[in-house]
mmCIF file of C-alpha atoms in Angstrom:
data_model
loop_
_atom_site.group_PDB
_atom_site.id
_atom_site.type_symbol
_atom_site.label_atom_id
_atom_site.label_comp_id
_atom_site.label_asym_id
_atom_site.label_seq_id
_atom_site.Cartn_x
_atom_site.Cartn_y
_atom_site.Cartn_z
ATOM 1 C CA MET A 1 104.267 110.031 79.096
ATOM 2 C CA ASN A 2 101.748 111.871 81.291
ATOM 3 C CA HIS A 3 98.659 110.238 79.761
ATOM 4 C CA PRO A 4 98.907 106.566 80.812
ATOM 5 C CA ASP A 5 95.849 104.351 80.880
ATOM 6 C CA ILE A 6 96.342 103.317 84.511
ATOM 7 C CA VAL A 7 98.197 104.916 87.410
ATOM 8 C CA ILE A 8 98.961 102.718 90.432
ATOM 9 C CA VAL A 9 99.870 104.540 93.633
ATOM 10 C CA GLY A 10 102.416 102.477 95.563
ATOM 11 C CA GLY A 11 105.387 100.458 94.344
ATOM 12 C CA GLY A 12 105.494 97.766 97.013
ATOM 13 C CA MET A 13 104.436 94.183 96.432
ATOM 14 C CA ALA A 14 100.806 95.150 95.856
ATOM 15 C CA GLY A 15 101.463 97.809 93.236
ATOM 16 C CA ALA A 16 104.263 95.908 91.525
ATOM 17 C CA SER A 17 102.295 92.654 91.234
ATOM 18 C CA LEU A 18 99.126 94.280 89.922
ATOM 19 C CA GLY A 19 101.105 96.511 87.572
ATOM 20 C CA ALA A 20 102.858 93.467 86.134
ATOM 21 C CA GLU A 21 99.519 91.757 85.441
ATOM 22 C CA LEU A 22 97.955 94.854 83.877
ATOM 23 C CA ALA A 23 100.900 95.939 81.722
ATOM 24 C CA ALA A 24 100.018 93.464 78.980
ATOM 25 C CA HIS A 25 96.619 95.143 78.599
ATOM 26 C CA ALA A 26 97.316 98.849 79.137
ATOM 27 C CA HIS A 27 100.000 101.462 79.619
ATOM 28 C CA VAL A 28 100.688 101.424 83.374
ATOM 29 C CA VAL A 29 102.590 103.948 85.480
ATOM 30 C CA VAL A 30 103.410 103.149 89.111
ATOM 31 C CA LEU A 31 103.992 106.114 91.415
ATOM 32 C CA GLU A 32 106.301 105.392 94.356
ATOM 33 C CA MET A 33 106.871 108.169 96.881
ATOM 34 C CA GLU A 34 110.197 106.754 98.124
ATOM 35 C CA ASP A 35 113.547 106.630 96.328
ATOM 36 C CA ARG A 36 113.181 102.872 95.906
ATOM 37 C CA ALA A 37 110.178 100.624 95.521
ATOM 38 C CA GLY A 38 109.318 98.297 98.385
ATOM 39 C CA TYR A 39 110.964 100.425 101.071
ATOM 40 C CA HIS A 40 108.243 100.006 103.692
ATOM 41 C CA ALA A 41 106.186 96.843 104.380
ATOM 42 C CA THR A 42 107.583 94.811 101.464
ATOM 43 C CA GLY A 43 111.198 95.454 102.378
ATOM 44 C CA ARG A 44 110.645 94.603 106.049
ATOM 45 C CA SER A 45 108.734 91.355 105.759
ATOM 46 C CA VAL A 46 109.727 88.099 107.420
ATOM 47 C CA ALA A 47 107.636 86.373 104.820
ATOM 48 C CA PHE A 48 106.421 82.856 104.647
ATOM 49 C CA TRP A 49 103.691 81.150 102.662
ATOM 50 C CA GLU A 50 101.354 79.727 105.273
ATOM 51 C CA GLU A 51 97.848 78.749 104.258
ATOM 52 C CA THR A 52 96.264 79.449 107.649
ATOM 53 C CA TYR A 53 97.853 82.877 108.120
ATOM 54 C CA GLY A 54 95.226 85.598 107.892
ATOM 55 C CA GLY A 55 92.348 83.241 108.621
ATOM 56 C CA PRO A 56 89.771 81.457 106.461
ATOM 57 C CA VAL A 57 88.833 84.539 104.414
ATOM 58 C CA VAL A 58 92.446 84.905 103.209
ATOM 59 C CA GLN A 59 93.232 81.203 102.806
ATOM 60 C CA PRO A 60 91.800 80.819 99.262
ATOM 61 C CA LEU A 61 94.137 83.565 98.009
ATOM 62 C CA THR A 62 97.119 81.990 99.759
ATOM 63 C CA THR A 63 96.379 78.480 98.540
ATOM 64 C CA ALA A 64 95.878 79.674 94.963
ATOM 65 C CA SER A 65 99.177 81.600 95.115
ATOM 66 C CA GLY A 66 101.224 78.560 96.162
ATOM 67 C CA PRO A 67 101.675 76.942 92.719
ATOM 68 C CA MET A 68 102.503 80.313 91.141
ATOM 69 C CA LEU A 69 105.148 81.030 93.767
ATOM 70 C CA SER A 70 106.571 77.531 93.382
ATOM 71 C CA ALA A 71 106.714 77.561 89.571
ATOM 72 C CA PRO A 72 106.769 81.161 88.287
ATOM 73 C CA ASP A 73 107.114 82.237 84.688
ATOM 74 C CA PRO A 74 110.754 81.374 83.795
ATOM 75 C CA GLU A 75 110.945 84.473 81.598
ATOM 76 C CA PHE A 76 110.973 86.614 84.729
ATOM 77 C CA HIS A 77 112.457 84.312 87.393
ATOM 78 C CA ASP A 78 114.502 81.139 87.286
ATOM 79 C CA GLY A 79 113.290 78.634 89.888
ATOM 80 C CA SER A 80 110.916 78.730 92.849
ATOM 81 C CA PHE A 81 110.365 81.627 95.238
ATOM 82 C CA LEU A 82 109.644 79.077 97.987
ATOM 83 C CA SER A 83 111.795 76.862 100.199
ATOM 84 C CA PRO A 84 110.625 74.248 102.727
ATOM 85 C CA ARG A 85 109.935 75.320 106.299
ATOM 86 C CA GLY A 86 106.736 74.009 107.949
ATOM 87 C CA THR A 87 104.930 75.607 110.886
ATOM 88 C CA LEU A 88 104.541 74.146 114.349
ATOM 89 C CA HIS A 89 101.724 75.840 116.277
ATOM 90 C CA ILE A 90 102.362 75.337 119.998
ATOM 91 C CA GLY A 91 100.183 75.778 123.064
ATOM 92 C CA ARG A 92 99.881 75.064 126.756
ATOM 93 C CA PRO A 93 97.115 73.571 128.895
ATOM 94 C CA GLY A 94 94.113 75.842 128.552
ATOM 95 C CA ASP A 95 94.760 76.426 124.850
ATOM 96 C CA GLU A 96 92.675 73.430 123.799
ATOM 97 C CA PRO A 97 89.704 75.598 122.685
ATOM 98 C CA ARG A 98 92.022 77.663 120.484
ATOM 99 C CA ARG A 99 93.564 74.536 119.005
ATOM 100 C CA ASP A 100 90.201 72.962 118.315
ATOM 101 C CA ALA A 101 88.752 76.125 116.761
ATOM 102 C CA PHE A 102 91.846 76.403 114.576
ATOM 103 C CA LEU A 103 91.503 72.818 113.381
ATOM 104 C CA ASP A 104 87.777 73.257 112.742
ATOM 105 C CA ALA A 105 88.235 76.505 110.796
ATOM 106 C CA PHE A 106 90.482 74.857 108.226
ATOM 107 C CA ALA A 107 89.055 71.336 108.169
ATOM 108 C CA GLY A 108 88.991 70.124 104.586
ATOM 109 C CA ARG A 109 90.995 73.141 103.438
ATOM 110 C CA VAL A 110 94.484 72.772 104.889
ATOM 111 C CA ASP A 111 96.346 69.666 106.081
ATOM 112 C CA LEU A 112 96.808 70.198 109.826
ATOM 113 C CA GLN A 113 98.062 67.407 112.084
ATOM 114 C CA PRO A 114 97.949 67.378 115.911
ATOM 115 C CA VAL A 115 101.426 66.452 117.164
ATOM 116 C CA ASP A 116 103.547 66.292 120.306
ATOM 117 C CA PRO A 117 105.671 69.465 120.092
ATOM 118 C CA VAL A 118 108.276 68.153 122.549
ATOM 119 C CA ALA A 119 109.280 65.486 120.047
ATOM 120 C CA LEU A 120 109.861 68.087 117.334
ATOM 121 C CA VAL A 121 111.616 70.946 119.139
ATOM 122 C CA PRO A 122 114.725 70.164 121.210
ATOM 123 C CA GLY A 123 114.854 72.460 124.216
ATOM 124 C CA LEU A 124 111.145 73.269 124.305
ATOM 125 C CA ARG A 125 110.360 74.283 127.871
ATOM 126 C CA PRO A 126 108.000 72.217 130.046
ATOM 127 C CA GLY A 127 104.324 73.041 129.683
ATOM 128 C CA TRP A 128 104.204 73.342 125.927
ATOM 129 C CA THR A 129 102.190 70.182 125.446
ATOM 130 C CA LEU A 130 99.896 71.058 122.539
ATOM 131 C CA GLY A 131 101.039 71.073 118.939
ATOM 132 C CA VAL A 132 99.614 71.307 115.429
ATOM 133 C CA MET A 133 101.887 70.805 112.435
ATOM 134 C CA GLU A 134 101.199 72.714 109.233
ATOM 135 C CA ALA A 135 103.745 71.019 107.006
ATOM 136 C CA SER A 136 102.909 72.974 103.842
ATOM 137 C CA CYS A 137 104.354 76.276 105.142
ATOM 138 C CA GLN A 138 107.344 77.559 103.145
ATOM 139 C CA ASP A 139 109.692 80.533 103.251
ATOM 140 C CA ILE A 140 109.350 83.173 100.510
ATOM 141 C CA ASP A 141 112.212 85.018 98.832
ATOM 142 C CA VAL A 142 110.484 88.397 99.078
ATOM 143 C CA ALA A 143 113.118 90.492 97.348
ATOM 144 C CA ALA A 144 113.286 88.140 94.371
ATOM 145 C CA LEU A 145 109.497 88.064 94.054
ATOM 146 C CA HIS A 146 109.217 91.849 94.166
ATOM 147 C CA GLN A 147 112.000 92.323 91.630
ATOM 148 C CA SER A 148 110.421 89.736 89.358
ATOM 149 C CA TYR A 149 107.198 91.732 89.252
ATOM 150 C CA LEU A 150 109.028 95.001 88.622
ATOM 151 C CA ARG A 151 110.997 93.320 85.833
ATOM 152 C CA LYS A 152 107.809 92.007 84.212
ATOM 153 C CA LEU A 153 106.099 95.378 84.515
ATOM 154 C CA GLU A 154 108.943 97.194 82.762
ATOM 155 C CA ARG A 155 109.447 94.577 80.051
ATOM 156 C CA LEU A 156 105.774 94.878 79.148
ATOM 157 C CA GLY A 157 106.081 98.626 78.756
ATOM 158 C CA GLY A 158 105.100 99.787 82.217
ATOM 159 C CA GLU A 159 106.957 102.448 84.160
ATOM 160 C CA VAL A 160 107.884 103.023 87.803
ATOM 161 C CA ARG A 161 108.387 106.648 88.836
ATOM 162 C CA LEU A 162 110.356 106.831 92.065
ATOM 163 C CA ALA A 163 110.272 109.763 94.496
ATOM 164 C CA THR A 164 106.915 110.749 93.021
ATOM 165 C CA ARG A 165 104.137 111.365 95.497
ATOM 166 C CA LEU A 166 100.480 111.843 94.635
ATOM 167 C CA GLU A 167 99.737 115.264 96.114
ATOM 168 C CA ALA A 168 96.096 115.417 95.058
ATOM 169 C CA ALA A 169 93.765 114.080 92.403
ATOM 170 C CA ARG A 170 90.346 114.905 91.057
ATOM 171 C CA ARG A 171 87.856 113.402 88.671
ATOM 172 C CA GLU A 172 87.640 114.974 85.256
ATOM 173 C CA GLU A 173 86.019 113.943 82.026
ATOM 174 C CA GLY A 174 87.298 110.522 81.013
ATOM 175 C CA GLY A 175 89.331 109.828 84.126
ATOM 176 C CA TRP A 176 91.585 111.438 86.709
ATOM 177 C CA ARG A 177 93.982 114.374 86.928
ATOM 178 C CA ILE A 178 96.767 113.553 89.397
ATOM 179 C CA GLU A 179 98.965 116.307 90.796
ATOM 180 C CA THR A 180 102.621 115.582 91.592
ATOM 181 C CA ARG A 181 105.609 117.837 92.163
ATOM 182 C CA ASP A 182 106.769 116.912 88.671
ATOM 183 C CA GLY A 183 103.529 117.973 87.058
ATOM 184 C CA ALA A 184 100.099 116.615 86.319
ATOM 185 C CA ILE A 185 99.316 113.105 85.101
ATOM 186 C CA HIS A 186 96.087 112.231 83.337
ATOM 187 C CA CYS A 187 94.778 108.666 83.446
ATOM 188 C CA GLY A 188 91.606 106.702 82.981
ATOM 189 C CA LEU A 189 91.955 104.512 86.081
ATOM 190 C CA LEU A 190 93.574 105.247 89.428
ATOM 191 C CA VAL A 191 94.561 102.263 91.602
ATOM 192 C CA ASN A 192 95.154 102.786 95.311
ATOM 193 C CA ALA A 193 97.876 100.299 96.334
ATOM 194 C CA ALA A 194 99.444 102.607 98.904
ATOM 195 C CA GLY A 195 99.543 100.233 101.871
ATOM 196 C CA ALA A 196 99.611 102.150 105.152
ATOM 197 C CA TRP A 197 98.881 105.355 103.224
ATOM 198 C CA ALA A 198 95.802 103.945 101.427
ATOM 199 C CA ASP A 199 93.219 106.000 103.318
ATOM 200 C CA ASP A 200 95.375 109.132 103.003
ATOM 201 C CA VAL A 201 95.588 108.614 99.237
ATOM 202 C CA ALA A 202 91.817 108.193 99.072
ATOM 203 C CA ARG A 203 91.285 111.472 100.942
ATOM 204 C CA ALA A 204 93.711 113.251 98.616
ATOM 205 C CA CYS A 205 91.547 112.028 95.735
ATOM 206 C CA GLY A 206 88.304 113.175 97.331
ATOM 207 C CA VAL A 207 87.273 109.571 98.022
ATOM 208 C CA ALA A 208 85.936 108.479 101.403
ATOM 209 C CA PRO A 209 88.381 106.228 103.296
ATOM 210 C CA VAL A 210 87.392 102.679 104.203
ATOM 211 C CA GLY A 211 89.071 102.600 107.608
ATOM 212 C CA ILE A 212 92.416 100.986 106.839
ATOM 213 C CA THR A 213 94.571 101.072 109.984
ATOM 214 C CA PRO A 214 98.361 100.608 109.995
ATOM 215 C CA LEU A 215 99.593 98.387 112.839
ATOM 216 C CA ARG A 216 103.259 98.246 113.830
ATOM 217 C CA ARG A 217 104.938 94.823 113.897
ATOM 218 C CA THR A 218 108.380 94.495 115.533
ATOM 219 C CA VAL A 219 110.992 91.984 114.404
ATOM 220 C CA VAL A 220 114.393 91.190 115.885
ATOM 221 C CA GLN A 221 117.202 89.041 114.555
ATOM 222 C CA ILE A 222 119.170 87.309 117.302
ATOM 223 C CA ASP A 223 122.281 85.165 117.488
ATOM 224 C CA VAL A 224 121.443 81.774 119.013
ATOM 225 C CA PRO A 225 124.737 79.853 119.378
ATOM 226 C CA ASP A 226 122.961 76.668 120.512
ATOM 227 C CA LEU A 227 120.251 76.628 117.844
ATOM 228 C CA PRO A 228 119.528 72.905 117.468
ATOM 229 C CA SER A 229 119.013 73.038 113.697
ATOM 230 C CA PRO A 230 118.524 75.627 110.933
ATOM 231 C CA ASP A 231 115.819 73.358 109.528
ATOM 232 C CA LEU A 232 113.401 73.631 112.445
ATOM 233 C CA PRO A 233 109.904 74.819 111.535
ATOM 234 C CA LEU A 234 108.453 78.237 112.082
ATOM 235 C CA ILE A 235 107.204 78.091 115.680
ATOM 236 C CA MET A 236 104.007 80.008 116.343
ATOM 237 C CA ASP A 237 102.231 80.511 119.660
ATOM 238 C CA MET A 238 98.528 79.553 119.624
ATOM 239 C CA GLN A 239 97.822 82.658 121.707
ATOM 240 C CA ALA A 240 99.495 84.845 119.035
ATOM 241 C CA ARG A 241 102.103 86.192 121.483
ATOM 242 C CA PHE A 242 105.157 85.336 119.364
ATOM 243 C CA TYR A 243 106.557 83.426 116.448
ATOM 244 C CA PHE A 244 110.117 82.713 115.436
ATOM 245 C CA LYS A 245 112.042 80.780 112.837
ATOM 246 C CA PRO A 246 115.687 79.941 112.121
ATOM 247 C CA GLU A 247 117.625 82.152 109.736
ATOM 248 C CA GLY A 248 120.777 80.253 108.917
ATOM 249 C CA ARG A 249 122.846 78.095 111.263
ATOM 250 C CA ASN A 250 122.902 80.174 114.451
ATOM 251 C CA ARG A 251 120.379 82.938 114.044
ATOM 252 C CA ILE A 252 116.626 83.417 114.369
ATOM 253 C CA TRP A 253 113.983 85.936 113.364
ATOM 254 C CA LEU A 254 111.591 86.675 116.193
ATOM 255 C CA THR A 255 108.520 88.850 116.737
ATOM 256 C CA PRO A 256 106.298 89.445 119.772
ATOM 257 C CA HIS A 257 103.369 89.462 117.329
ATOM 258 C CA ASP A 258 102.620 93.056 118.310
ATOM 259 C CA GLU A 259 99.973 95.125 116.543
ATOM 260 C CA GLU A 260 100.311 98.679 117.770
ATOM 261 C CA PRO A 261 98.197 101.278 115.884
ATOM 262 C CA SER A 262 100.431 103.778 114.133
ATOM 263 C CA PRO A 263 100.114 106.666 111.734
ATOM 264 C CA PRO A 264 101.598 105.941 108.298
ATOM 265 C CA CYS A 265 105.331 106.490 108.748
ATOM 266 C CA ASP A 266 108.827 105.067 108.454
ATOM 267 C CA ALA A 267 108.212 102.657 111.333
ATOM 268 C CA ALA A 268 110.870 102.049 113.980
ATOM 269 C CA PRO A 269 110.953 99.401 116.733
ATOM 270 C CA GLU A 270 110.263 100.363 120.326
ATOM 271 C CA GLU A 271 112.508 99.008 123.069
ATOM 272 C CA LEU A 272 109.586 97.590 125.058
ATOM 273 C CA ALA A 273 108.478 95.494 122.067
ATOM 274 C CA VAL A 274 112.032 94.231 121.561
ATOM 275 C CA ALA A 275 112.259 93.250 125.238
ATOM 276 C CA GLU A 276 108.886 91.497 125.061
ATOM 277 C CA ALA A 277 110.034 89.535 122.028
ATOM 278 C CA VAL A 278 113.115 88.252 123.829
ATOM 279 C CA ALA A 279 111.186 87.436 127.023
ATOM 280 C CA ARG A 280 108.542 85.458 125.136
ATOM 281 C CA PHE A 281 111.191 83.558 123.216
ATOM 282 C CA GLU A 282 112.853 82.562 126.477
ATOM 283 C CA GLU A 283 109.461 81.383 127.796
ATOM 284 C CA ALA A 284 109.271 78.929 124.922
ATOM 285 C CA VAL A 285 112.766 77.416 124.573
ATOM 286 C CA ASP A 286 115.943 77.090 126.627
ATOM 287 C CA TRP A 287 118.364 77.670 123.763
ATOM 288 C CA GLY A 288 119.888 80.813 125.220
ATOM 289 C CA ILE A 289 120.589 83.909 123.162
ATOM 290 C CA GLY A 290 123.567 85.974 122.132
ATOM 291 C CA ARG A 291 123.504 89.508 120.794
ATOM 292 C CA ILE A 292 120.634 91.172 119.014
ATOM 293 C CA VAL A 293 121.958 91.551 115.489
ATOM 294 C CA HIS A 294 119.204 93.667 114.014
ATOM 295 C CA ARG A 295 115.826 95.103 114.958
ATOM 296 C CA TRP A 296 113.203 96.720 112.789
ATOM 297 C CA ALA A 297 109.489 97.411 112.467
ATOM 298 C CA GLY A 298 107.008 97.495 109.647
ATOM 299 C CA LEU A 299 103.395 98.531 109.227
ATOM 300 C CA ARG A 300 100.754 95.918 108.455
ATOM 301 C CA SER A 301 97.575 97.603 107.271
ATOM 302 C CA PHE A 302 94.110 96.171 107.902
ATOM 303 C CA ALA A 303 90.565 97.082 106.975
ATOM 304 C CA PRO A 304 88.084 96.976 109.895
ATOM 305 C CA ASP A 305 87.146 93.332 109.178
ATOM 306 C CA ARG A 306 90.777 92.348 108.481
ATOM 307 C CA ALA A 307 89.974 91.150 104.970
ATOM 308 C CA PRO A 308 91.703 92.759 101.979
ATOM 309 C CA VAL A 309 89.968 95.429 99.914
ATOM 310 C CA TYR A 310 89.963 94.724 96.163
ATOM 311 C CA GLY A 311 87.594 96.430 93.772
ATOM 312 C CA PHE A 312 86.129 99.610 92.305
ATOM 313 C CA ASP A 313 84.882 102.165 94.779
ATOM 314 C CA PRO A 314 81.110 102.390 94.271
ATOM 315 C CA THR A 315 81.106 106.132 94.959
ATOM 316 C CA ALA A 316 84.102 107.181 92.831
ATOM 317 C CA PRO A 317 84.156 106.031 89.182
ATOM 318 C CA GLY A 318 87.593 104.946 88.017
ATOM 319 C CA PHE A 319 89.017 104.557 91.548
ATOM 320 C CA PHE A 320 90.147 101.018 92.403
ATOM 321 C CA TRP A 321 91.139 99.771 95.866
ATOM 322 C CA PHE A 322 93.995 97.276 96.172
ATOM 323 C CA ALA A 323 94.861 97.609 99.829
ATOM 324 C CA GLY A 324 94.292 96.353 103.375
ATOM 325 C CA GLN A 325 96.519 93.318 102.862
ATOM 326 C CA GLY A 326 97.740 93.099 106.432
ATOM 327 C CA GLY A 327 100.617 90.686 106.961
ATOM 328 C CA PHE A 328 99.510 88.384 104.161
ATOM 329 C CA GLY A 329 100.017 90.610 101.122
ATOM 330 C CA ILE A 330 103.183 88.868 99.995
ATOM 331 C CA GLN A 331 101.992 85.282 100.310
ATOM 332 C CA THR A 332 98.786 86.151 98.424
ATOM 333 C CA ALA A 333 100.372 88.438 95.810
ATOM 334 C CA PRO A 334 100.076 86.192 92.722
ATOM 335 C CA ALA A 335 96.404 85.337 93.240
ATOM 336 C CA ALA A 336 95.419 88.818 94.401
ATOM 337 C CA ALA A 337 97.039 90.450 91.379
ATOM 338 C CA LEU A 338 95.315 88.046 88.968
ATOM 339 C CA LEU A 339 91.991 88.631 90.706
ATOM 340 C CA ALA A 340 92.256 92.419 90.622
ATOM 341 C CA ALA A 341 93.460 92.420 87.003
ATOM 342 C CA ALA A 342 90.455 90.326 85.986
ATOM 343 C CA ILE A 343 88.082 92.733 87.747
ATOM 344 C CA ILE A 344 89.715 95.752 86.104
ATOM 345 C CA THR A 345 89.849 94.341 82.583
ATOM 346 C CA GLY A 346 86.496 92.585 82.801
ATOM 347 C CA ALA A 347 88.091 89.302 81.762
ATOM 348 C CA ALA A 348 87.104 85.920 83.110
ATOM 349 C CA SER A 349 89.100 84.836 86.144
ATOM 350 C CA PRO A 350 92.037 82.587 85.179
ATOM 351 C CA SER A 351 91.796 78.949 86.193
ATOM 352 C CA ALA A 352 94.566 79.515 88.768
ATOM 353 C CA ILE A 353 92.116 81.530 90.909
ATOM 354 C CA ALA A 354 88.897 79.688 90.049
ATOM 355 C CA SER A 355 88.328 78.888 93.737
ATOM 356 C CA VAL A 356 88.587 82.538 94.856
ATOM 357 C CA ASP A 357 85.369 84.516 95.349
ATOM 358 C CA SER A 358 86.081 88.218 94.857
ATOM 359 C CA ARG A 359 82.885 89.265 96.642
ATOM 360 C CA ALA A 360 84.541 88.701 100.022
ATOM 361 C CA TYR A 361 86.993 91.536 99.281
ATOM 362 C CA CYS A 362 84.756 94.110 97.597
ATOM 363 C CA PRO A 363 84.892 97.702 98.960
ATOM 364 C CA ASP A 364 81.103 97.912 98.688
ATOM 365 C CA ARG A 365 80.974 96.297 102.150
ATOM 366 C CA PHE A 366 82.126 99.611 103.670
ATOM 367 C CA ARG A 367 79.755 101.893 101.775
#
């Protein structure tokens, strides 16, 4: 059908989650330019649910998403998407102001406990004397979550069109005319959930961009024969120079926490970033490393103020932004999708997101 009610551009976690929430209310078509949904940022995430990640403006979305990730609708997924992990934030002398600001920012919001990191991480190198434990952090099964949303979308009558790129779009009476290589699609509402391509999609629709910038993040997977335990927490540097976590018995995922501006593309890791990741890991622990098993990069896309962009564009009727979700789009997906669906349908916000104030994410702040 080329006359759906809603067209969502982008089939990653953002588009799939929002499509799944809207499909009960309208006929939804998701346009995905790649041959499979979730090829870019969603498929390259080392995801965890961490309430402090993304800062205080993102925390309400993350906290509200936790119960939904832990106990999803059994019709679409059996069991939790989460598994225990915990985060240990570590620092060295001189990092006290960062530690204290971190504790102050989340006081009364997130349970954070100052700890001695040496007692928790065998092989931690001398000098790492500051620690804050965020015990609530959990790993996320990203692939299962994404597939669950796609399954829900399709069962409720929605459709995902793969290898279908929005070439251009224009306003016409009653909605939008979207041009694709397979022909035109007419819809009442156009949702921009295109991740790194969000500003490009806006331009193709004649809508002013909001300044969403893709930033490359490098990840390596390394054999660590002497890994003390696969159950160690995610270890995150207070200076945001690295984080790493076990992946099985003798392997870790590691990133140098890089944020290199990039055009929207099929991101690839650069050798310098890989070398920096390994060097920073060796600064932190004396475990030793084996071979690099895998290396990859993904694009994390941020608005200028690093808060997500959810809402109708005030200058373009029927154009809805659902973008700028940085590195926190997966951990906030359930709450963000409920929030955006409520805005679109005009319904009251569900009780699950009662603590979330949508005004912090409105695109009006850029107009």
